[in-house]
Amino acid sequence: MTVTDRIALDPFGSDIPAESARLRALGRVVPVELPGGIPAWAPTGYDVLKELVLDPRVSKDPRKHWRLWPEISEHPSWGWILGWVGVINMLSAYGPDHTRLRKLVAPSFTHRRTEAMLPRVTAITEELLDAMAKAGAGGSVVDLRAALAHPLPMRMICELFGVPDEMRDDTAELIAAIMDTSDPSPEHAASVQERIGTVLGGLIAYKVEHPGDDMTTELIRVRDEDGDRLGDEELLHTLLLVIGAGFETTVNLIGNAVVALLTRPVQLAAVRSGTIGWDAVIDETLRVHPSIASLPLRFAVSDLKVGDVTIEAGDAIITTYAAAGLDPAHYGPDAAVFDAARGADDHLSFRIGVHRCIGAPLARAEALAALPALFDRFPGLRLAVREQELRQVPSFIAFGWQEVPVRLGV
């Protein structure tokens, strides 16, 4: 196929595994069209994605390396991508700029810092499970996403960054709007950009007036003391990245793991008996149902050869974590089957290389606290709907459920 035969990705992400399989059948890297008509290349397997991600000739800076960056204003339906590549933070930085920005945030997510947060993770988990028990009394249906999977990581990241209670709903709604790729309209894009400034600009203003022992205060201090290390726009967009990535991905990790186990009672029994460990459950969830299915965008610094295909300098590339995790060439013919006993811990879902997710230890710690506590507290937990009735969040980027209705079986 040629680049004129681009495959339009489903902006709703209705069936990401099936879409990944269709693309894989067309080649190792396939020309695709993102919502709004943005052209890009999609790697379809594990090895090719890993190869491209680790290649120093692949950048994340659109201003330097995306040929179409100057044309965005000419395409109103492309505006939604600005929330991903138009921001200036370590997600969209390359080389020394990325190193500089990453070093500012990394201290908040060290192993020692994560260990120190574990008692708080446990306390919040227990508090949320208590509230679930009350809400589910008498057999009432409880949305596990709203009751546990969302508030646990949200509260933890807000405490880490000093987001006051009255700003948390607006912050969560902002991140959800960015993740929603079903509406490429200019109005939606403009609304998101405005809310970034309003919500996170408001947080910065609040922390200037009410500094505390939190990461937002620390980043403000760095900006004020040395603008060469962190500018105003970089501060705003760094908060967008670390707060958003710090909770939204864990929401899907917890929800996806619960659904996977509740629809596979034999594996759940093996987990309960200790035959399969919770770390294995988390890794298999991240392989088969990664919280981020595809992440836009990376860019070819120079021409790249992938088999008989040439990705030209300046072309855009999406990082297809869902396709990589389901690749039969790497994981075998049953790659699409969730099997926590598989022991595959080499998934790419927390990214690799210089852009490896610095929040991965915290996300894993939160899931390791929430999942066993949930199933210990409610041994009769079951889905309140058929698996086929669960609705994917409207996004080709995020991979998770809008709601996870359960009955506690108490």
Short mmCIF file of C-alpha atoms in Angstrom, two decimals:
data_model
loop_
_atom_site.label_atom_id
_atom_site.label_comp_id
_atom_site.label_asym_id
_atom_site.label_seq_id
_atom_site.Cartn_x
_atom_site.Cartn_y
_atom_site.Cartn_z
CA MET A 1 0.00 0.00 0.00
CA THR A 2 1.08 3.59 -0.53
CA VAL A 3 0.85 6.62 1.72
CA THR A 4 -2.19 7.68 -0.29
CA ASP A 5 -3.99 4.59 1.06
CA ARG A 6 -4.02 5.74 4.65
CA ILE A 7 -6.17 3.83 7.13
CA ALA A 8 -8.33 6.11 9.27
CA LEU A 9 -8.02 5.21 12.95
CA ASP A 10 -11.25 4.93 14.90
CA PRO A 11 -11.38 8.12 17.01
CA PHE A 12 -13.60 6.33 19.55
CA GLY A 13 -11.20 3.40 19.98
CA SER A 14 -14.22 1.10 19.79
CA ASP A 15 -12.21 -2.11 19.23
CA ILE A 16 -8.50 -1.39 19.60
CA PRO A 17 -7.35 -5.06 19.49
CA ALA A 18 -9.24 -5.72 16.23
CA GLU A 19 -7.95 -2.50 14.70
CA SER A 20 -4.39 -3.43 15.68
CA ALA A 21 -4.77 -6.84 14.04
CA ARG A 22 -6.10 -5.30 10.80
CA LEU A 23 -3.16 -2.91 10.60
CA ARG A 24 -0.66 -5.68 11.41
CA ALA A 25 -1.94 -7.69 8.45
CA LEU A 26 -0.97 -4.79 6.17
CA GLY A 27 2.68 -4.57 7.18
CA ARG A 28 5.22 -3.75 9.88
CA VAL A 29 4.52 -0.03 9.63
CA VAL A 30 1.35 1.33 8.04
CA PRO A 31 0.29 4.80 6.88
CA VAL A 32 -2.67 5.91 8.96
CA GLU A 33 -4.85 8.95 9.44
CA LEU A 34 -5.48 10.32 12.92
CA PRO A 35 -8.74 12.09 13.84
CA GLY A 36 -9.16 15.26 11.83
CA GLY A 37 -7.08 13.88 8.97
CA ILE A 38 -3.57 14.07 10.46
CA PRO A 39 -1.21 11.75 8.52
CA ALA A 40 1.12 9.48 10.46
CA TRP A 41 2.81 6.08 10.47
CA ALA A 42 1.69 3.28 12.79
CA PRO A 43 4.13 0.52 13.81
CA THR A 44 2.14 -2.70 14.07
CA GLY A 45 4.40 -5.00 16.07
CA TYR A 46 6.59 -5.22 19.14
CA ASP A 47 10.00 -5.28 17.50
CA VAL A 48 9.40 -2.41 15.09
CA LEU A 49 7.90 -0.19 17.79
CA LYS A 50 10.83 -0.87 20.12
CA GLU A 51 13.28 -0.22 17.31
CA LEU A 52 11.73 3.13 16.44
CA VAL A 53 11.30 4.28 20.04
CA LEU A 54 14.97 3.62 20.80
CA ASP A 55 16.24 5.14 17.55
CA PRO A 56 17.93 8.51 18.25
CA ARG A 57 16.75 9.61 14.80
CA VAL A 58 13.19 9.69 16.14
CA SER A 59 12.26 12.89 17.96
CA LYS A 60 9.32 14.13 20.04
CA ASP A 61 9.80 17.81 19.20
CA PRO A 62 7.32 18.90 16.50
CA ARG A 63 8.76 22.40 16.25
CA LYS A 64 12.10 21.01 15.10
CA HIS A 65 11.17 17.80 13.33
CA TRP A 66 7.54 17.66 12.11
CA ARG A 67 7.27 18.78 8.54
CA LEU A 68 3.59 19.69 8.93
CA TRP A 69 3.98 21.71 12.14
CA PRO A 70 3.79 25.07 10.26
CA GLU A 71 0.53 23.96 8.62
CA ILE A 72 -1.51 23.24 11.74
CA SER A 73 -3.28 26.59 11.65
CA GLU A 74 -4.42 25.82 8.09
CA HIS A 75 -6.25 22.69 9.28
CA PRO A 76 -8.81 23.55 11.99
CA SER A 77 -9.58 19.85 12.55
CA TRP A 78 -5.96 19.28 13.60
CA GLY A 79 -6.22 21.58 16.60
CA TRP A 80 -6.86 18.73 19.07
CA ILE A 81 -3.29 17.49 18.58
CA LEU A 82 -1.95 20.66 20.21
CA GLY A 83 -2.89 19.24 23.61
CA TRP A 84 -0.34 16.49 22.92
CA VAL A 85 2.41 17.98 20.77
CA GLY A 86 1.80 21.72 21.05
CA VAL A 87 2.67 21.72 24.74
CA ILE A 88 6.21 22.32 25.92
CA ASN A 89 7.19 19.66 28.43
CA MET A 90 9.27 16.51 28.51
CA LEU A 91 6.63 14.64 26.47
CA SER A 92 7.30 16.90 23.49
CA ALA A 93 11.00 17.64 24.06
CA TYR A 94 14.07 16.16 22.40
CA GLY A 95 17.69 15.87 23.45
CA PRO A 96 19.02 18.30 26.08
CA ASP A 97 15.63 19.98 26.54
CA HIS A 98 14.07 16.66 27.47
CA THR A 99 16.88 15.87 29.89
CA ARG A 100 16.56 19.27 31.56
CA LEU A 101 12.80 19.02 32.05
CA ARG A 102 12.87 15.40 33.19
CA LYS A 103 15.44 16.16 35.89
CA LEU A 104 13.09 18.73 37.41
CA VAL A 105 10.27 16.24 37.90
CA ALA A 106 12.11 12.97 38.51
CA PRO A 107 12.79 13.60 42.25
CA SER A 108 9.06 13.39 42.97
CA PHE A 109 8.88 9.82 41.65
CA THR A 110 11.99 8.19 43.09
CA HIS A 111 11.73 4.76 44.69
CA ARG A 112 12.26 6.33 48.10
CA ARG A 113 9.51 8.90 47.55
CA THR A 114 7.14 6.19 46.33
CA GLU A 115 7.89 4.01 49.37
CA ALA A 116 7.15 6.96 51.64
CA MET A 117 3.74 7.39 49.98
CA LEU A 118 2.63 3.77 50.48
CA PRO A 119 0.96 4.28 53.88
CA ARG A 120 -1.13 7.06 52.36
CA VAL A 121 -2.02 4.86 49.37
CA THR A 122 -3.18 2.13 51.77
CA ALA A 123 -5.19 4.55 53.91
CA ILE A 124 -7.01 6.07 50.93
CA THR A 125 -7.71 2.60 49.51
CA GLU A 126 -9.33 1.48 52.76
CA GLU A 127 -11.37 4.67 52.96
CA LEU A 128 -12.66 4.15 49.42
CA LEU A 129 -13.48 0.49 50.04
CA ASP A 130 -15.47 1.49 53.13
CA ALA A 131 -17.48 3.90 51.01
CA MET A 132 -17.98 1.20 48.38
CA ALA A 133 -19.33 -1.18 51.01
CA LYS A 134 -21.95 1.38 52.00
CA ALA A 135 -22.87 2.21 48.41
CA GLY A 136 -23.17 -1.46 47.46
CA ALA A 137 -25.21 -2.54 50.48
CA GLY A 138 -28.25 -4.63 49.60
CA GLY A 139 -26.86 -5.63 46.25
CA SER A 140 -26.81 -2.14 44.72
CA VAL A 141 -24.64 -1.64 41.65
CA VAL A 142 -21.43 0.32 42.20
CA ASP A 143 -19.30 1.86 39.47
CA LEU A 144 -15.85 0.62 40.41
CA ARG A 145 -14.17 3.22 38.20
CA ALA A 146 -15.86 6.11 40.00
CA ALA A 147 -15.62 4.51 43.44
CA LEU A 148 -12.01 3.28 43.45
CA ALA A 149 -10.06 3.23 40.19
CA HIS A 150 -10.39 6.98 39.60
CA PRO A 151 -10.32 8.58 43.06
CA LEU A 152 -7.32 6.64 44.41
CA PRO A 153 -4.71 7.82 41.87
CA MET A 154 -6.44 11.19 41.55
CA ARG A 155 -6.17 11.90 45.25
CA MET A 156 -2.57 10.69 45.39
CA ILE A 157 -1.37 12.86 42.50
CA CYS A 158 -3.30 15.85 43.82
CA GLU A 159 -1.67 15.47 47.23
CA LEU A 160 1.74 15.15 45.61
CA PHE A 161 1.23 18.34 43.60
CA GLY A 162 -0.78 20.26 46.16
CA VAL A 163 -4.01 20.53 44.17
CA PRO A 164 -6.68 21.81 46.60
CA ASP A 165 -9.98 19.94 46.88
CA GLU A 166 -11.98 22.63 45.12
CA MET A 167 -9.80 22.37 41.99
CA ARG A 168 -9.74 18.60 41.64
CA ASP A 169 -12.96 18.13 39.65
CA ASP A 170 -11.91 20.76 37.10
CA THR A 171 -8.49 19.11 36.83
CA ALA A 172 -9.99 15.67 36.23
CA GLU A 173 -12.40 17.06 33.62
CA LEU A 174 -9.53 18.78 31.80
CA ILE A 175 -7.54 15.55 31.52
CA ALA A 176 -10.63 13.64 30.36
CA ALA A 177 -11.21 16.26 27.64
CA ILE A 178 -7.64 15.88 26.37
CA MET A 179 -7.94 12.08 26.31
CA ASP A 180 -11.22 12.28 24.35
CA THR A 181 -10.26 12.02 20.67
CA SER A 182 -13.82 11.55 19.37
CA ASP A 183 -14.32 15.26 18.65
CA PRO A 184 -11.69 16.87 16.40
CA SER A 185 -13.74 20.06 16.03
CA PRO A 186 -11.97 23.42 16.37
CA GLU A 187 -14.40 24.35 19.13
CA HIS A 188 -13.40 21.38 21.26
CA ALA A 189 -9.71 22.04 20.66
CA ALA A 190 -10.08 25.71 21.58
CA SER A 191 -12.00 24.79 24.72
CA VAL A 192 -9.25 22.42 25.83
CA GLN A 193 -6.53 24.99 25.27
CA GLU A 194 -8.49 27.59 27.21
CA ARG A 195 -9.07 25.18 30.10
CA ILE A 196 -5.38 24.32 30.30
CA GLY A 197 -4.65 27.96 31.01
CA THR A 198 -7.62 28.45 33.31
CA VAL A 199 -7.32 25.28 35.41
CA LEU A 200 -3.56 24.88 35.67
CA GLY A 201 -2.89 28.59 35.54
CA GLY A 202 -5.29 28.84 38.47
CA LEU A 203 -3.35 26.14 40.31
CA ILE A 204 -0.09 28.01 39.82
CA ALA A 205 -1.64 31.24 41.05
CA TYR A 206 -3.07 29.45 44.09
CA LYS A 207 0.26 27.87 44.99
CA VAL A 208 2.06 31.20 44.64
CA GLU A 209 -0.29 32.54 47.32
CA HIS A 210 -0.42 29.30 49.33
CA PRO A 211 2.93 27.52 48.96
CA GLY A 212 3.30 24.10 50.55
CA ASP A 213 5.36 20.94 50.72
CA ASP A 214 4.36 19.82 47.24
CA MET A 215 5.79 19.52 43.74
CA THR A 216 3.90 22.48 42.27
CA THR A 217 5.44 24.78 44.86
CA GLU A 218 8.86 23.31 44.09
CA LEU A 219 8.47 23.86 40.34
CA ILE A 220 7.33 27.44 40.93
CA ARG A 221 10.44 27.98 43.04
CA VAL A 222 12.65 26.65 40.23
CA ARG A 223 10.95 28.94 37.72
CA ASP A 224 11.30 32.00 39.94
CA GLU A 225 14.93 31.33 40.84
CA ASP A 226 16.17 30.22 37.43
CA GLY A 227 14.00 30.88 34.39
CA ASP A 228 16.61 29.20 32.20
CA ARG A 229 15.77 25.86 33.83
CA LEU A 230 11.98 26.27 33.66
CA GLY A 231 9.97 28.92 31.87
CA ASP A 232 6.36 29.98 32.45
CA GLU A 233 4.93 27.92 29.60
CA GLU A 234 7.08 24.92 30.51
CA LEU A 235 5.79 25.10 34.08
CA LEU A 236 2.17 25.11 32.93
CA HIS A 237 2.65 22.25 30.48
CA THR A 238 4.80 20.19 32.85
CA LEU A 239 1.96 20.25 35.36
CA LEU A 240 -0.44 19.17 32.61
CA LEU A 241 1.74 16.17 31.82
CA VAL A 242 2.63 14.93 35.29
CA ILE A 243 -0.81 15.44 36.83
CA GLY A 244 -2.62 13.92 33.85
CA ALA A 245 -0.28 10.98 33.34
CA GLY A 246 0.01 10.57 37.10
CA PHE A 247 -3.58 9.48 37.55
CA GLU A 248 -5.37 8.79 34.26
CA THR A 249 -3.20 5.82 33.30
CA THR A 250 -3.58 4.23 36.74
CA VAL A 251 -7.35 4.61 36.51
CA ASN A 252 -7.35 2.38 33.44
CA LEU A 253 -4.79 -0.03 34.89
CA ILE A 254 -6.97 -0.77 37.91
CA GLY A 255 -10.22 -0.92 35.94
CA ASN A 256 -8.78 -3.12 33.20
CA ALA A 257 -7.24 -5.54 35.70
CA VAL A 258 -10.53 -5.91 37.60
CA VAL A 259 -12.50 -6.62 34.43
CA ALA A 260 -9.87 -9.10 33.21
CA LEU A 261 -10.04 -11.10 36.46
CA LEU A 262 -13.82 -10.96 36.90
CA THR A 263 -14.28 -12.38 33.40
CA ARG A 264 -11.68 -15.12 33.99
CA PRO A 265 -12.69 -16.92 37.20
CA VAL A 266 -10.06 -19.65 36.86
CA GLN A 267 -7.27 -17.09 36.81
CA LEU A 268 -8.89 -15.15 39.64
CA ALA A 269 -8.94 -18.33 41.71
CA ALA A 270 -5.24 -18.86 40.95
CA VAL A 271 -4.51 -15.31 42.08
CA ARG A 272 -6.52 -15.79 45.27
CA SER A 273 -4.61 -19.00 46.06
CA GLY A 274 -1.26 -17.31 45.47
CA THR A 275 -0.42 -19.42 42.43
CA ILE A 276 -0.32 -16.25 40.36
CA GLY A 277 1.08 -13.08 41.90
CA TRP A 278 -0.40 -9.60 41.67
CA ASP A 279 2.69 -8.28 39.88
CA ALA A 280 1.99 -10.81 37.12
CA VAL A 281 -1.63 -9.62 36.91
CA ILE A 282 -0.47 -6.04 36.51
CA ASP A 283 2.08 -6.90 33.82
CA GLU A 284 -0.41 -8.97 31.85
CA THR A 285 -2.97 -6.18 32.10
CA LEU A 286 -0.42 -3.68 30.81
CA ARG A 287 0.45 -6.04 27.95
CA VAL A 288 -3.08 -6.92 26.79
CA HIS A 289 -4.97 -3.82 27.95
CA PRO A 290 -2.36 -1.03 28.23
CA SER A 291 -3.72 2.16 29.77
CA ILE A 292 -2.40 4.06 26.75
CA ALA A 293 -3.10 2.29 23.45
CA SER A 294 -1.33 4.76 21.15
CA LEU A 295 0.49 7.96 21.98
CA PRO A 296 0.90 10.84 19.52
CA LEU A 297 3.42 11.80 18.21
CA ARG A 298 7.06 11.17 17.36
CA PHE A 299 8.88 12.44 14.27
CA ALA A 300 11.55 11.15 11.92
CA VAL A 301 14.65 13.32 12.13
CA SER A 302 16.01 11.68 8.97
CA ASP A 303 14.75 9.04 6.54
CA LEU A 304 14.10 5.71 8.27
CA LYS A 305 13.92 2.35 6.52
CA VAL A 306 11.50 -0.23 7.95
CA GLY A 307 11.68 -3.22 5.66
CA ASP A 308 10.74 -1.95 2.22
CA VAL A 309 9.01 1.15 3.63
CA THR A 310 10.68 4.53 4.02
CA ILE A 311 9.47 6.87 6.73
CA GLU A 312 10.66 10.20 5.39
CA ALA A 313 12.31 12.88 7.50
CA GLY A 314 9.62 15.06 9.01
CA ASP A 315 6.94 12.35 9.01
CA ALA A 316 4.89 11.72 12.16
CA ILE A 317 4.80 8.36 13.98
CA ILE A 318 2.41 7.16 16.68
CA THR A 319 3.68 4.84 19.39
CA THR A 320 1.32 1.86 19.31
CA TYR A 321 1.64 0.14 22.70
CA ALA A 322 -1.56 -1.90 22.31
CA ALA A 323 -0.46 -3.32 18.97
CA ALA A 324 2.96 -4.20 20.40
CA GLY A 325 1.48 -6.05 23.37
CA LEU A 326 -0.79 -8.12 21.13
CA ASP A 327 1.86 -9.03 18.56
CA PRO A 328 1.82 -12.81 17.84
CA ALA A 329 5.35 -12.61 16.44
CA HIS A 330 6.61 -11.67 19.90
CA TYR A 331 4.12 -13.23 22.32
CA GLY A 332 2.97 -16.26 20.33
CA PRO A 333 -0.27 -17.18 18.55
CA ASP A 334 -2.31 -16.62 21.73
CA ALA A 335 -0.95 -13.09 22.21
CA ALA A 336 -4.47 -11.65 22.37
CA VAL A 337 -5.41 -13.95 25.26
CA PHE A 338 -5.15 -12.57 28.80
CA ASP A 339 -3.12 -15.10 30.78
CA ALA A 340 -1.60 -13.79 33.99
CA ALA A 341 0.41 -17.01 34.31
CA ARG A 342 2.24 -16.14 31.10
CA GLY A 343 4.95 -14.28 33.01
CA ALA A 344 5.57 -11.76 30.23
CA ASP A 345 7.03 -8.69 31.88
CA ASP A 346 8.74 -7.17 28.84
CA HIS A 347 5.75 -5.10 27.69
CA LEU A 348 6.41 -1.56 26.51
CA SER A 349 3.42 0.03 28.21
CA PHE A 350 5.48 2.15 30.60
CA ARG A 351 7.61 3.15 27.62
CA ILE A 352 11.32 2.51 27.26
CA GLY A 353 14.46 4.51 26.70
CA VAL A 354 14.82 8.14 27.72
CA HIS A 355 11.04 8.60 27.74
CA ARG A 356 10.30 5.76 30.16
CA CYS A 357 7.43 6.78 32.44
CA ILE A 358 8.85 8.23 35.65
CA GLY A 359 5.53 7.60 37.40
CA ALA A 360 5.57 3.85 36.71
CA PRO A 361 6.62 2.86 40.26
CA LEU A 362 3.80 4.91 41.78
CA ALA A 363 1.22 3.51 39.34
CA ARG A 364 2.30 -0.04 40.15
CA ALA A 365 2.29 0.68 43.89
CA GLU A 366 -1.26 2.04 43.70
CA ALA A 367 -2.48 -0.98 41.73
CA LEU A 368 -0.69 -3.37 44.11
CA ALA A 369 -2.50 -1.71 47.02
CA ALA A 370 -5.93 -1.45 45.43
CA LEU A 371 -6.37 -4.80 43.69
CA PRO A 372 -5.65 -7.29 46.51
CA ALA A 373 -7.48 -5.10 49.02
CA LEU A 374 -10.53 -4.96 46.74
CA PHE A 375 -10.74 -8.72 46.17
CA ASP A 376 -10.01 -9.51 49.82
CA ARG A 377 -12.72 -7.14 50.99
CA PHE A 378 -15.32 -8.33 48.48
CA PRO A 379 -14.68 -12.01 47.66
CA GLY A 380 -18.07 -12.19 45.90
CA LEU A 381 -17.31 -9.26 43.60
CA ARG A 382 -18.78 -9.67 40.12
CA LEU A 383 -19.62 -7.59 37.07
CA ALA A 384 -23.15 -6.24 37.01
CA VAL A 385 -23.25 -6.31 33.19
CA ARG A 386 -21.92 -8.58 30.50
CA GLU A 387 -18.38 -7.83 29.38
CA GLN A 388 -19.74 -6.98 25.92
CA GLU A 389 -21.81 -4.18 27.44
CA LEU A 390 -18.82 -2.30 28.86
CA ARG A 391 -18.08 0.91 26.96
CA GLN A 392 -14.58 1.96 25.95
CA VAL A 393 -13.65 5.55 26.77
CA PRO A 394 -14.02 7.64 23.57
CA SER A 395 -10.37 7.68 22.61
CA PHE A 396 -7.84 5.94 20.39
CA ILE A 397 -5.21 7.05 22.93
CA ALA A 398 -6.64 5.87 26.26
CA PHE A 399 -7.58 2.18 26.64
CA GLY A 400 -10.12 1.70 29.41
CA TRP A 401 -13.76 1.56 30.39
CA GLN A 402 -16.12 4.49 30.92
CA GLU A 403 -17.76 2.63 33.81
CA VAL A 404 -17.16 -0.70 35.51
CA PRO A 405 -20.53 -1.62 37.11
CA VAL A 406 -20.11 -4.28 39.81
CA ARG A 407 -22.03 -5.93 42.60
CA LEU A 408 -20.03 -6.51 45.73
CA GLY A 409 -21.59 -9.83 46.64
CA VAL A 410 -21.56 -8.96 50.31
#
